[in-house]
Structure formats: structure tokens, C-alpha cells
DNA sequence: ACCGGAGCCTGTTAGC
DNA sequence: TGCTAACAGGCTCCGG
């Protein structure tokens, strides 16, 4: 379940691994993975292109090519990118066998192979000239300087949906998913069931700070490793060790000892302390 | 404009 | 033990 810290960890890991390397050939095994253009066109357009720049917007990975186009990858829930080393001797590229969850393969000029795996097939890849056609509707980046409490207040004003659902809405704020939404609301001591528009400015200031602190701590720990997430280097994130409420339903609150509640909001499991969060 | 629910997928886990 | 059902969650689409 890669969210902003996991995707940021990915981008930081991929940059030194891919910079300057050229794609010799692409293979698409599950065509629906390629959102834009179609799978055939994708393989034609990336052939011969070199990785030139690396970035992130929300939960989207941006891989800029020397053609000026950008490969955009969204891992959704179970997607992963792995760089496989070349075959040790004579025969073709990428020694390790391709498993059934590998949907896109990029053969590189180093003999390595960049593979996109996704057990649940929700992940998507775009190849576009204009990144805004994919990420243009996203809300503010929570770790950029322009994101201030006032920004958050404006995006929550008048909203009747619960604050948990609004934090998951990528047009309100980019990059927050289920883990960091629950952890941020706990840190801000705000009940996830509250209507977004009911938060006063002091609460919004607390939430703004909590979001930034939790996301930075997530990046610091190289993300959270649950069932389906591991960075391309194979190293594991450690933020799950710091969870205060996420997946802790029925366990005691570290702050007050009350039993952590679990409910469903915005179609997502939601965890909170009924005593600490008001 | 906004909100909530279905659908996309498949491996894992809970329950009978 | 072996089966089925529920669950996991990011996002898009659709109806109200």
C-alpha cells in the first residue's frame, strides 16, 4: 500500500539505479497495465530512450526520458518495480525467471531488466508528453513549502464528508493513504468521523503539522513494510514499528490505554483512539 | 460541487 | 482438514 513516503523512497532508490541507462526493448504481458497510450505504442515509444530525470507527485512516480516524455508509474496497492541483474554469462538478459505477476519488462542497455510486478493488477503506467494530463488534478504536496494550514483550511471548508475520507481524497491533498491518514489524525487528536468542514482553525493547524511530521517520519524510516511493500533495493521500510493506531484495533492506546477502535470510513478500515481523538 | 458505493484484482486469513 | 467468505486498499466511474 505505497503512499507518499513509500513512493518517495522508491524514487530515491531508483534514481541512482537508472540514471543514464537506456531502454533497449519493452514487453507488456498485461496490456491493461498501460493506461496511456496502448501497450503496443508504449513499447515502440520507449525503445531507445534514456532515463533522464526522476520525480514524484503524490503517489505517482515520474520517470523522465531523454525524449521529453515521462513514464508515470502508480503502484496502487501491490505494485512494485525491481531492477534485475543481467544474466551472468552468455544467454540473453535477466537471468531470474519471470513470474506470473510480472506485467511489464524493460530491457536495459546494461543487461539489467526493470520489471513491474503487481499481484492485484491495479497498478498503472502512463507514457505522456504532458504530466499534467495524469497528475494535474492532484491537490497540494503536503511537504512543499506552499502547503500551509490556510491551504488545508480552504480545501476542507464547507465539506460534509468525514475528515478521514477527505484526507484520502487526492484532490484535497496529494499522497496520503490509509496508513498515514489514521496516524495523522491520531497525532492531531482529531476524531476521523468528524465532518471536514467542522474543524476549527486550531484543529486544522494541528492536523497540518501532524501530516507533515508523520509523512517525514515515514520517509525517514523508508516507508512502512506490510505484506506488499518493499523498496526496489530489497531493503525494508520500518515505519510500521511506529504505528500508533493503524491495524491496532482492540489493542491499548499507547497514550491513554483505551482500546483502539476500528470502523469503516470512506470504504477504508479506520483506526482511532476513542478517548484521545475528539 | 459534492458524496457514497460499485468495480477493478488476487492472495491471505477467518470462520464454519 | 477443506471449503467458502471476508478482507486488504488506491483510484475511477457512476448515480443521486
PDB file of C-alpha atoms (C1' of nucleotides) in Angstrom:
ATOM      1  CA  UNK A   1       0.000   0.000   0.000  1.00  0.00           C
ATOM      2  CA  UNK A   2       2.517   2.552  -1.119  1.00  0.00           C
ATOM      3  CA  UNK A   3       1.698   6.091  -0.010  1.00  0.00           C
ATOM      4  CA  UNK A   4       3.802   9.236  -0.230  1.00  0.00           C
ATOM      5  CA  UNK A   5       6.708   8.040   1.982  1.00  0.00           C
ATOM      6  CA  UNK A   6       6.899   4.684   0.219  1.00  0.00           C
ATOM      7  CA  UNK A   7       6.790   6.295  -3.241  1.00  0.00           C
ATOM      8  CA  UNK A   8       9.400   8.873  -2.212  1.00  0.00           C
ATOM      9  CA  UNK A   9      11.618   6.024  -1.007  1.00  0.00           C
ATOM     10  CA  UNK A  10      11.119   4.337  -4.360  1.00  0.00           C
ATOM     11  CA  UNK A  11      12.107   7.395  -6.363  1.00  0.00           C
ATOM     12  CA  UNK A  12      15.226   8.000  -4.253  1.00  0.00           C
ATOM     13  CA  UNK A  13      16.242   4.366  -4.736  1.00  0.00           C
ATOM     14  CA  UNK A  14      15.537   4.288  -8.460  1.00  0.00           C
ATOM     15  CA  UNK A  15      17.435   7.434  -9.403  1.00  0.00           C
ATOM     16  CA  UNK A  16      20.982   6.098  -8.884  1.00  0.00           C
ATOM     17  CA  UNK A  17      19.963   2.722 -10.297  1.00  0.00           C
ATOM     18  CA  UNK A  18      18.538   4.027 -13.577  1.00  0.00           C
ATOM     19  CA  UNK A  19      20.161   7.375 -14.359  1.00  0.00           C
ATOM     20  CA  UNK A  20      21.679   7.395 -17.844  1.00  0.00           C
ATOM     21  CA  UNK A  21      20.581   3.871 -18.710  1.00  0.00           C
ATOM     22  CA  UNK A  22      18.795   3.210 -21.996  1.00  0.00           C
ATOM     23  CA  UNK A  23      15.753   1.054 -22.674  1.00  0.00           C
ATOM     24  CA  UNK A  24      16.554  -1.440 -25.449  1.00  0.00           C
ATOM     25  CA  UNK A  25      13.158  -3.118 -25.544  1.00  0.00           C
ATOM     26  CA  UNK A  26       9.897  -3.341 -23.667  1.00  0.00           C
ATOM     27  CA  UNK A  27       7.459  -6.197 -23.188  1.00  0.00           C
ATOM     28  CA  UNK A  28       3.910  -5.833 -21.892  1.00  0.00           C
ATOM     29  CA  UNK A  29       2.285  -9.013 -20.650  1.00  0.00           C
ATOM     30  CA  UNK A  30      -0.906  -7.489 -19.182  1.00  0.00           C
ATOM     31  CA  UNK A  31      -1.956  -4.744 -21.601  1.00  0.00           C
ATOM     32  CA  UNK A  32      -4.334  -3.018 -19.175  1.00  0.00           C
ATOM     33  CA  UNK A  33      -1.328  -2.036 -17.070  1.00  0.00           C
ATOM     34  CA  UNK A  34      -0.541   0.559 -19.731  1.00  0.00           C
ATOM     35  CA  UNK A  35      -3.134   3.280 -19.254  1.00  0.00           C
ATOM     36  CA  UNK A  36      -1.809   5.644 -21.956  1.00  0.00           C
ATOM     37  CA  UNK A  37      -1.126   5.089 -24.820  1.00  0.00           C
ATOM     38  CA  UNK A  38      -1.895   1.448 -25.716  1.00  0.00           C
ATOM     39  CA  UNK A  39       0.567  -1.327 -24.928  1.00  0.00           C
ATOM     40  CA  UNK A  40       1.911  -1.628 -28.475  1.00  0.00           C
ATOM     41  CA  UNK A  41       2.504   2.092 -28.837  1.00  0.00           C
ATOM     42  CA  UNK A  42       4.155   2.146 -25.396  1.00  0.00           C
ATOM     43  CA  UNK A  43       6.724  -0.450 -26.369  1.00  0.00           C
ATOM     44  CA  UNK A  44       7.502   1.431 -29.595  1.00  0.00           C
ATOM     45  CA  UNK A  45       7.859   4.799 -27.904  1.00  0.00           C
ATOM     46  CA  UNK A  46      10.139   3.785 -25.019  1.00  0.00           C
ATOM     47  CA  UNK A  47      12.545   1.789 -27.174  1.00  0.00           C
ATOM     48  CA  UNK A  48      15.907   3.542 -27.389  1.00  0.00           C
ATOM     49  CA  UNK A  49      15.016   6.142 -24.764  1.00  0.00           C
ATOM     50  CA  UNK A  50      17.294   7.004 -21.853  1.00  0.00           C
ATOM     51  CA  UNK A  51      16.226   7.730 -18.262  1.00  0.00           C
ATOM     52  CA  UNK A  52      16.976  11.389 -17.656  1.00  0.00           C
ATOM     53  CA  UNK A  53      15.067  12.640 -14.614  1.00  0.00           C
ATOM     54  CA  UNK A  54      13.255  11.356 -11.558  1.00  0.00           C
ATOM     55  CA  UNK A  55      10.432  12.776  -9.517  1.00  0.00           C
ATOM     56  CA  UNK A  56       7.293  12.185  -7.528  1.00  0.00           C
ATOM     57  CA  UNK A  57       3.875  13.804  -7.445  1.00  0.00           C
ATOM     58  CA  UNK A  58       1.535  12.461  -4.780  1.00  0.00           C
ATOM     59  CA  UNK A  59       1.778   8.698  -5.101  1.00  0.00           C
ATOM     60  CA  UNK A  60       2.903   8.831  -8.732  1.00  0.00           C
ATOM     61  CA  UNK A  61       6.480   8.002  -9.760  1.00  0.00           C
ATOM     62  CA  UNK A  62       7.739  10.237 -12.584  1.00  0.00           C
ATOM     63  CA  UNK A  63      10.498   8.827 -14.786  1.00  0.00           C
ATOM     64  CA  UNK A  64      11.571  11.434 -17.335  1.00  0.00           C
ATOM     65  CA  UNK A  65      13.030  10.189 -20.617  1.00  0.00           C
ATOM     66  CA  UNK A  66      15.508  11.930 -22.936  1.00  0.00           C
ATOM     67  CA  UNK A  67      12.699  12.252 -25.486  1.00  0.00           C
ATOM     68  CA  UNK A  68      10.992  14.713 -23.161  1.00  0.00           C
ATOM     69  CA  UNK A  69       8.233  12.250 -22.466  1.00  0.00           C
ATOM     70  CA  UNK A  70       7.575  10.874 -18.994  1.00  0.00           C
ATOM     71  CA  UNK A  71       6.864   7.354 -17.830  1.00  0.00           C
ATOM     72  CA  UNK A  72       4.459   7.683 -14.908  1.00  0.00           C
ATOM     73  CA  UNK A  73       4.012   4.700 -12.607  1.00  0.00           C
ATOM     74  CA  UNK A  74       1.334   4.281  -9.972  1.00  0.00           C
ATOM     75  CA  UNK A  75       1.890   1.231  -7.760  1.00  0.00           C
ATOM     76  CA  UNK A  76      -1.645   1.376  -6.322  1.00  0.00           C
ATOM     77  CA  UNK A  77      -1.784  -1.369  -3.695  1.00  0.00           C
ATOM     78  CA  UNK A  78       0.533  -4.174  -4.666  1.00  0.00           C
ATOM     79  CA  UNK A  79       2.679  -2.835  -7.488  1.00  0.00           C
ATOM     80  CA  UNK A  80       6.458  -2.961  -7.324  1.00  0.00           C
ATOM     81  CA  UNK A  81       9.411  -2.069  -9.526  1.00  0.00           C
ATOM     82  CA  UNK A  82      12.512  -4.214  -9.392  1.00  0.00           C
ATOM     83  CA  UNK A  83      15.782  -3.973 -11.217  1.00  0.00           C
ATOM     84  CA  UNK A  84      17.021  -7.446 -12.067  1.00  0.00           C
ATOM     85  CA  UNK A  85      20.743  -8.007 -12.675  1.00  0.00           C
ATOM     86  CA  UNK A  86      21.961  -9.291 -16.036  1.00  0.00           C
ATOM     87  CA  UNK A  87      22.488 -12.946 -16.756  1.00  0.00           C
ATOM     88  CA  UNK A  88      25.936 -13.913 -15.553  1.00  0.00           C
ATOM     89  CA  UNK A  89      27.119 -15.478 -18.809  1.00  0.00           C
ATOM     90  CA  UNK A  90      26.230 -15.898 -22.488  1.00  0.00           C
ATOM     91  CA  UNK A  91      22.484 -16.302 -22.900  1.00  0.00           C
ATOM     92  CA  UNK A  92      20.061 -13.351 -23.025  1.00  0.00           C
ATOM     93  CA  UNK A  93      19.150 -10.700 -20.471  1.00  0.00           C
ATOM     94  CA  UNK A  94      17.761 -11.056 -16.960  1.00  0.00           C
ATOM     95  CA  UNK A  95      18.624 -14.418 -15.546  1.00  0.00           C
ATOM     96  CA  UNK A  96      15.877 -14.642 -12.936  1.00  0.00           C
ATOM     97  CA  UNK A  97      12.641 -16.272 -14.116  1.00  0.00           C
ATOM     98  CA  UNK A  98       9.653 -14.047 -14.867  1.00  0.00           C
ATOM     99  CA  UNK A  99       6.792 -14.892 -12.519  1.00  0.00           C
ATOM    100  CA  UNK A 100       3.091 -14.640 -13.352  1.00  0.00           C
ATOM    101  CA  UNK A 101       2.632 -11.311 -11.594  1.00  0.00           C
ATOM    102  CA  UNK A 102       5.165  -9.507 -13.769  1.00  0.00           C
ATOM    103  CA  UNK A 103       3.260  -7.405 -16.287  1.00  0.00           C
ATOM    104  CA  UNK A 104       5.816  -5.061 -17.863  1.00  0.00           C
ATOM    105  CA  UNK A 105       9.525  -5.626 -18.555  1.00  0.00           C
ATOM    106  CA  UNK A 106      12.066  -3.055 -19.723  1.00  0.00           C
ATOM    107  CA  UNK A 107      15.333  -4.440 -21.020  1.00  0.00           C
ATOM    108  CA  UNK A 108      18.202  -2.012 -20.391  1.00  0.00           C
ATOM    109  CA  UNK A 109      21.498  -1.463 -22.193  1.00  0.00           C
ATOM    110  CA  UNK A 110      23.352  -2.708 -19.108  1.00  0.00           C
ATOM    111  CA  UNK A 111      21.775  -6.134 -19.477  1.00  0.00           C
ATOM    112  CA  UNK A 112      19.619  -5.413 -16.463  1.00  0.00           C
ATOM    113  CA  UNK A 113      15.845  -5.580 -16.603  1.00  0.00           C
ATOM    114  CA  UNK A 114      13.385  -3.257 -14.884  1.00  0.00           C
ATOM    115  CA  UNK A 115      10.247  -5.200 -14.057  1.00  0.00           C
ATOM    116  CA  UNK A 116       6.834  -4.014 -12.939  1.00  0.00           C
ATOM    117  CA  UNK A 117       5.097  -6.647 -10.807  1.00  0.00           C
ATOM    118  CA  UNK A 118       1.601  -6.316  -9.444  1.00  0.00           C
ATOM    119  CA  UNK A 119      -0.293  -9.164  -7.842  1.00  0.00           C
ATOM    120  CA  UNK A 120      -3.625  -7.380  -7.932  1.00  0.00           C
ATOM    121  CA  UNK A 121      -3.170  -5.695 -11.307  1.00  0.00           C
ATOM    122  CA  UNK A 122      -4.454  -2.337 -10.040  1.00  0.00           C
ATOM    123  CA  UNK A 123      -1.217  -0.510 -10.819  1.00  0.00           C
ATOM    124  CA  UNK A 124      -0.969   1.606 -13.958  1.00  0.00           C
ATOM    125  CA  UNK A 125       1.727   3.039 -16.212  1.00  0.00           C
ATOM    126  CA  UNK A 126       1.366   6.072 -18.465  1.00  0.00           C
ATOM    127  CA  UNK A 127       3.677   7.459 -21.132  1.00  0.00           C
ATOM    128  CA  UNK A 128       2.834  11.099 -21.745  1.00  0.00           C
ATOM    129  CA  UNK A 129       4.309  14.338 -23.057  1.00  0.00           C
ATOM    130  CA  UNK A 130       2.396  16.430 -20.532  1.00  0.00           C
ATOM    131  CA  UNK A 131       2.479  15.080 -16.987  1.00  0.00           C
ATOM    132  CA  UNK A 132      -0.421  17.338 -16.031  1.00  0.00           C
ATOM    133  CA  UNK A 133      -2.728  15.114 -18.084  1.00  0.00           C
ATOM    134  CA  UNK A 134      -2.193  12.482 -15.369  1.00  0.00           C
ATOM    135  CA  UNK A 135      -1.324  14.371 -12.193  1.00  0.00           C
ATOM    136  CA  UNK A 136      -2.865  17.748 -12.945  1.00  0.00           C
ATOM    137  CA  UNK A 137      -5.861  17.360 -10.681  1.00  0.00           C
ATOM    138  CA  UNK A 138      -3.914  16.435  -7.576  1.00  0.00           C
ATOM    139  CA  UNK A 139      -4.115  18.663  -4.528  1.00  0.00           C
ATOM    140  CA  UNK A 140      -1.102  20.266  -2.831  1.00  0.00           C
ATOM    141  CA  UNK A 141       2.062  18.383  -1.918  1.00  0.00           C
ATOM    142  CA  UNK A 142       1.999  18.186   1.881  1.00  0.00           C
ATOM    143  CA  UNK A 143       5.786  18.512   2.248  1.00  0.00           C
ATOM    144  CA  UNK A 144       6.239  21.510  -0.013  1.00  0.00           C
ATOM    145  CA  UNK A 145       6.602  24.972   1.475  1.00  0.00           C
ATOM    146  CA  UNK A 146       3.460  26.278  -0.146  1.00  0.00           C
ATOM    147  CA  UNK A 147       1.385  23.861   1.860  1.00  0.00           C
ATOM    148  CA  UNK A 148       0.311  25.897   4.882  1.00  0.00           C
ATOM    149  CA  UNK A 149      -2.606  25.491   7.297  1.00  0.00           C
ATOM    150  CA  UNK A 150      -4.568  28.031   5.273  1.00  0.00           C
ATOM    151  CA  UNK A 151      -4.323  25.784   2.189  1.00  0.00           C
ATOM    152  CA  UNK A 152      -5.731  22.863   4.101  1.00  0.00           C
ATOM    153  CA  UNK A 153      -8.451  25.039   5.605  1.00  0.00           C
ATOM    154  CA  UNK A 154      -9.564  26.201   2.169  1.00  0.00           C
ATOM    155  CA  UNK A 155      -9.748  22.650   0.857  1.00  0.00           C
ATOM    156  CA  UNK A 156     -11.813  21.491   3.844  1.00  0.00           C
ATOM    157  CA  UNK A 157     -14.149  24.480   4.047  1.00  0.00           C
ATOM    158  CA  UNK A 158     -17.804  23.540   3.798  1.00  0.00           C
ATOM    159  CA  UNK A 159     -17.080  19.854   3.334  1.00  0.00           C
ATOM    160  CA  UNK A 160     -19.591  17.461   4.852  1.00  0.00           C
ATOM    161  CA  UNK A 161     -17.656  14.249   4.258  1.00  0.00           C
ATOM    162  CA  UNK A 162     -15.721  12.910   7.232  1.00  0.00           C
ATOM    163  CA  UNK A 163     -12.155  14.097   7.613  1.00  0.00           C
ATOM    164  CA  UNK A 164     -10.783  10.587   7.091  1.00  0.00           C
ATOM    165  CA  UNK A 165     -12.387  10.311   3.659  1.00  0.00           C
ATOM    166  CA  UNK A 166     -11.210  13.813   2.764  1.00  0.00           C
ATOM    167  CA  UNK A 167      -7.595  13.007   3.663  1.00  0.00           C
ATOM    168  CA  UNK A 168      -7.798  10.065   1.263  1.00  0.00           C
ATOM    169  CA  UNK A 169      -9.171  12.335  -1.472  1.00  0.00           C
ATOM    170  CA  UNK A 170      -6.130  13.141  -3.617  1.00  0.00           C
ATOM    171  CA  UNK A 171      -7.587  16.442  -4.821  1.00  0.00           C
ATOM    172  CA  UNK A 172      -7.727  17.710  -1.218  1.00  0.00           C
ATOM    173  CA  UNK A 173      -4.149  16.660  -0.502  1.00  0.00           C
ATOM    174  CA  UNK A 174      -1.766  14.531  -2.556  1.00  0.00           C
ATOM    175  CA  UNK A 175      -0.049  11.414  -1.268  1.00  0.00           C
ATOM    176  CA  UNK A 176      -1.890  10.448   1.907  1.00  0.00           C
ATOM    177  CA  UNK A 177      -3.346   6.931   2.078  1.00  0.00           C
ATOM    178  CA  UNK A 178      -4.960   4.815   4.734  1.00  0.00           C
ATOM    179  CA  UNK A 179      -1.941   4.372   6.995  1.00  0.00           C
ATOM    180  CA  UNK A 180      -0.801   7.983   7.166  1.00  0.00           C
ATOM    181  CA  UNK A 181      -4.375   9.304   7.347  1.00  0.00           C
ATOM    182  CA  UNK A 182      -5.077   7.289  10.505  1.00  0.00           C
ATOM    183  CA  UNK A 183      -1.701   8.084  12.036  1.00  0.00           C
ATOM    184  CA  UNK A 184      -2.006  11.810  11.289  1.00  0.00           C
ATOM    185  CA  UNK A 185      -5.493  12.063  12.766  1.00  0.00           C
ATOM    186  CA  UNK A 186      -4.296  10.315  15.919  1.00  0.00           C
ATOM    187  CA  UNK A 187      -1.334  12.645  16.215  1.00  0.00           C
ATOM    188  CA  UNK A 188      -3.635  15.644  15.731  1.00  0.00           C
ATOM    189  CA  UNK A 189      -6.114  14.160  18.268  1.00  0.00           C
ATOM    190  CA  UNK A 190      -8.991  14.532  15.798  1.00  0.00           C
ATOM    191  CA  UNK A 191     -11.842  12.016  15.505  1.00  0.00           C
ATOM    192  CA  UNK A 192     -11.794  10.614  11.942  1.00  0.00           C
ATOM    193  CA  UNK A 193     -15.609  10.662  11.843  1.00  0.00           C
ATOM    194  CA  UNK A 194     -15.775  14.458  12.119  1.00  0.00           C
ATOM    195  CA  UNK A 195     -17.057  16.351   9.074  1.00  0.00           C
ATOM    196  CA  UNK A 196     -14.123  18.040   7.347  1.00  0.00           C
ATOM    197  CA  UNK A 197     -15.846  21.408   7.436  1.00  0.00           C
ATOM    198  CA  UNK A 198     -16.390  21.191  11.198  1.00  0.00           C
ATOM    199  CA  UNK A 199     -12.699  21.520  12.080  1.00  0.00           C
ATOM    200  CA  UNK A 200     -11.759  24.888  13.555  1.00  0.00           C
ATOM    201  CA  UNK A 201      -8.534  26.597  12.541  1.00  0.00           C
ATOM    202  CA  UNK A 202      -6.605  25.421  15.564  1.00  0.00           C
ATOM    203  CA  UNK A 203      -7.512  21.819  14.756  1.00  0.00           C
ATOM    204  CA  UNK A 204      -6.515  22.347  11.136  1.00  0.00           C
ATOM    205  CA  UNK A 205      -3.161  23.700  12.289  1.00  0.00           C
ATOM    206  CA  UNK A 206      -2.669  20.579  14.424  1.00  0.00           C
ATOM    207  CA  UNK A 207      -3.626  18.338  11.507  1.00  0.00           C
ATOM    208  CA  UNK A 208      -1.344  20.211   9.120  1.00  0.00           C
ATOM    209  CA  UNK A 209       1.597  19.739  11.489  1.00  0.00           C
ATOM    210  CA  UNK A 210       0.696  16.110  12.192  1.00  0.00           C
ATOM    211  CA  UNK A 211       0.504  15.271   8.487  1.00  0.00           C
ATOM    212  CA  UNK A 212       3.937  16.719   7.825  1.00  0.00           C
ATOM    213  CA  UNK A 213       5.511  15.083  10.873  1.00  0.00           C
ATOM    214  CA  UNK A 214       4.030  11.671  10.131  1.00  0.00           C
ATOM    215  CA  UNK A 215       4.967  11.776   6.445  1.00  0.00           C
ATOM    216  CA  UNK A 216       8.519  12.907   7.253  1.00  0.00           C
ATOM    217  CA  UNK A 217       8.858  10.161   9.861  1.00  0.00           C
ATOM    218  CA  UNK A 218       7.632   7.708   7.230  1.00  0.00           C
ATOM    219  CA  UNK A 219      10.269   8.845   4.750  1.00  0.00           C
ATOM    220  CA  UNK A 220      12.912   8.771   7.480  1.00  0.00           C
ATOM    221  CA  UNK A 221      12.008   5.127   8.163  1.00  0.00           C
ATOM    222  CA  UNK A 222      11.970   4.397   4.402  1.00  0.00           C
ATOM    223  CA  UNK A 223       8.249   3.735   4.451  1.00  0.00           C
ATOM    224  CA  UNK A 224       6.124   1.050   6.029  1.00  0.00           C
ATOM    225  CA  UNK A 225       6.639  -2.574   5.111  1.00  0.00           C
ATOM    226  CA  UNK A 226       3.424  -4.573   5.326  1.00  0.00           C
ATOM    227  CA  UNK A 227       2.534  -7.567   3.181  1.00  0.00           C
ATOM    228  CA  UNK A 228       3.055  -5.938  -0.160  1.00  0.00           C
ATOM    229  CA  UNK A 229       5.646  -3.250   0.005  1.00  0.00           C
ATOM    230  CA  UNK A 230       9.386  -3.412  -0.350  1.00  0.00           C
ATOM    231  CA  UNK A 231      11.630  -0.797  -1.960  1.00  0.00           C
ATOM    232  CA  UNK A 232      13.480  -1.746  -5.158  1.00  0.00           C
ATOM    233  CA  UNK A 233      16.732  -2.248  -3.309  1.00  0.00           C
ATOM    234  CA  UNK A 234      15.187  -5.050  -1.315  1.00  0.00           C
ATOM    235  CA  UNK A 235      15.688  -3.152   1.940  1.00  0.00           C
ATOM    236  CA  UNK A 236      12.594  -2.861   4.083  1.00  0.00           C
ATOM    237  CA  UNK A 237      10.896   0.187   5.472  1.00  0.00           C
ATOM    238  CA  UNK A 238      10.463   0.381   9.210  1.00  0.00           C
ATOM    239  CA  UNK A 239       7.642   2.824   9.846  1.00  0.00           C
ATOM    240  CA  UNK A 240       5.250   0.021  10.824  1.00  0.00           C
ATOM    241  CA  UNK A 241       7.227  -0.132  14.087  1.00  0.00           C
ATOM    242  CA  UNK A 242       5.953   3.357  14.876  1.00  0.00           C
ATOM    243  CA  UNK A 243       2.249   2.798  14.208  1.00  0.00           C
ATOM    244  CA  UNK A 244       0.150   4.306  16.997  1.00  0.00           C
ATOM    245  CA  UNK A 245      -3.275   3.174  15.766  1.00  0.00           C
ATOM    246  CA  UNK A 246      -3.076   1.605  12.306  1.00  0.00           C
ATOM    247  CA  UNK A 247      -4.017  -2.108  12.437  1.00  0.00           C
ATOM    248  CA  UNK A 248      -4.133  -1.876  16.240  1.00  0.00           C
ATOM    249  CA  UNK A 249      -7.881  -2.347  16.695  1.00  0.00           C
ATOM    250  CA  UNK A 250      -8.649  -3.742  20.169  1.00  0.00           C
ATOM    251  CA  UNK A 251      -5.151  -3.048  21.460  1.00  0.00           C
ATOM    252  CA  UNK A 252      -4.478  -0.407  24.142  1.00  0.00           C
ATOM    253  CA  UNK A 253      -3.764   3.179  23.146  1.00  0.00           C
ATOM    254  CA  UNK A 254      -0.093   3.970  23.868  1.00  0.00           C
ATOM    255  CA  UNK A 255      -1.205   7.338  25.191  1.00  0.00           C
ATOM    256  CA  UNK A 256      -4.198   6.614  27.448  1.00  0.00           C
ATOM    257  CA  UNK A 257      -4.638   2.830  27.471  1.00  0.00           C
ATOM    258  CA  UNK A 258      -8.130   2.847  25.970  1.00  0.00           C
ATOM    259  CA  UNK A 259      -8.937   0.137  23.438  1.00  0.00           C
ATOM    260  CA  UNK A 260      -8.253   1.318  19.864  1.00  0.00           C
ATOM    261  CA  UNK A 261     -11.452   1.371  17.791  1.00  0.00           C
ATOM    262  CA  UNK A 262     -11.787   0.022  14.294  1.00  0.00           C
ATOM    263  CA  UNK A 263     -14.522   1.138  11.925  1.00  0.00           C
ATOM    264  CA  UNK A 264     -15.018   1.787   8.211  1.00  0.00           C
ATOM    265  CA  UNK A 265     -14.945   5.301   6.747  1.00  0.00           C
ATOM    266  CA  UNK A 266     -14.630   6.196   3.089  1.00  0.00           C
ATOM    267  CA  UNK A 267     -14.683   2.460   2.285  1.00  0.00           C
ATOM    268  CA  UNK A 268     -11.485   2.038   4.298  1.00  0.00           C
ATOM    269  CA  UNK A 269     -10.724   0.424   7.608  1.00  0.00           C
ATOM    270  CA  UNK A 270     -10.132   3.220  10.084  1.00  0.00           C
ATOM    271  CA  UNK A 271      -8.370   3.035  13.427  1.00  0.00           C
ATOM    272  CA  UNK A 272      -8.538   5.612  16.198  1.00  0.00           C
ATOM    273  CA  UNK A 273      -8.465   6.127  19.950  1.00  0.00           C
ATOM    274  CA  UNK A 274     -11.995   6.926  21.157  1.00  0.00           C
ATOM    275  CA  UNK A 275     -10.605   8.824  24.162  1.00  0.00           C
ATOM    276  CA  UNK A 276      -7.666  10.756  22.706  1.00  0.00           C
ATOM    277  CA  UNK A 277      -9.353  11.820  19.451  1.00  0.00           C
ATOM    278  CA  UNK A 278     -12.232  14.291  19.682  1.00  0.00           C
TER     279      UNK A 278
ATOM    280  C1'  DA B   1     -19.789  20.638  -6.494  1.00  0.00           C
ATOM    281  C1'  DC B   2     -20.063  17.054  -3.583  1.00  0.00           C
ATOM    282  C1'  DC B   3     -20.787  12.468  -1.665  1.00  0.00           C
ATOM    283  C1'  DG B   4     -21.112   7.488  -1.303  1.00  0.00           C
ATOM    284  C1'  DG B   5     -20.998   2.982  -3.382  1.00  0.00           C
ATOM    285  C1'  DA B   6     -19.585  -0.489  -7.052  1.00  0.00           C
ATOM    286  C1'  DG B   7     -15.913  -2.321  -9.536  1.00  0.00           C
ATOM    287  C1'  DC B   8     -11.261  -3.490 -10.632  1.00  0.00           C
ATOM    288  C1'  DC B   9      -7.975  -7.939  -8.919  1.00  0.00           C
ATOM    289  C1'  DT B  10      -5.898 -11.916  -6.261  1.00  0.00           C
ATOM    290  C1'  DG B  11      -3.535 -13.713  -2.143  1.00  0.00           C
ATOM    291  C1'  DT B  12      -4.263 -14.287   2.710  1.00  0.00           C
ATOM    292  C1'  DT B  13      -6.899 -15.083   6.657  1.00  0.00           C
ATOM    293  C1'  DA B  14     -11.086 -16.064   9.371  1.00  0.00           C
ATOM    294  C1'  DG B  15     -14.801 -18.953  10.112  1.00  0.00           C
ATOM    295  C1'  DC B  16     -17.722 -22.888   9.544  1.00  0.00           C
TER     296       DC B  16
ATOM    297  C1'  DT C   1      -8.866 -30.777   7.022  1.00  0.00           C
ATOM    298  C1'  DG C   2     -11.226 -28.341   3.307  1.00  0.00           C
ATOM    299  C1'  DC C   3     -14.151 -25.318   1.813  1.00  0.00           C
ATOM    300  C1'  DT C   4     -16.157 -20.553   1.271  1.00  0.00           C
ATOM    301  C1'  DA C   5     -16.438 -15.727   2.501  1.00  0.00           C
ATOM    302  C1'  DA C   6     -14.490 -11.721   4.066  1.00  0.00           C
ATOM    303  C1'  DC C   7     -10.755  -8.724   3.871  1.00  0.00           C
ATOM    304  C1'  DA C   8      -6.973  -5.837   2.178  1.00  0.00           C
ATOM    305  C1'  DG C   9      -6.867  -0.821  -0.097  1.00  0.00           C
ATOM    306  C1'  DG C  10      -5.932   3.344  -4.446  1.00  0.00           C
ATOM    307  C1'  DC C  11      -8.444   5.006  -7.717  1.00  0.00           C
ATOM    308  C1'  DT C  12     -12.157   5.725 -11.422  1.00  0.00           C
ATOM    309  C1'  DC C  13     -16.695   5.783 -12.685  1.00  0.00           C
ATOM    310  C1'  DC C  14     -21.483   6.487 -11.941  1.00  0.00           C
ATOM    311  C1'  DG C  15     -25.895   7.764  -9.868  1.00  0.00           C
ATOM    312  C1'  DG C  16     -28.208  10.768  -6.641  1.00  0.00           C
TER     313       DG C  16
END
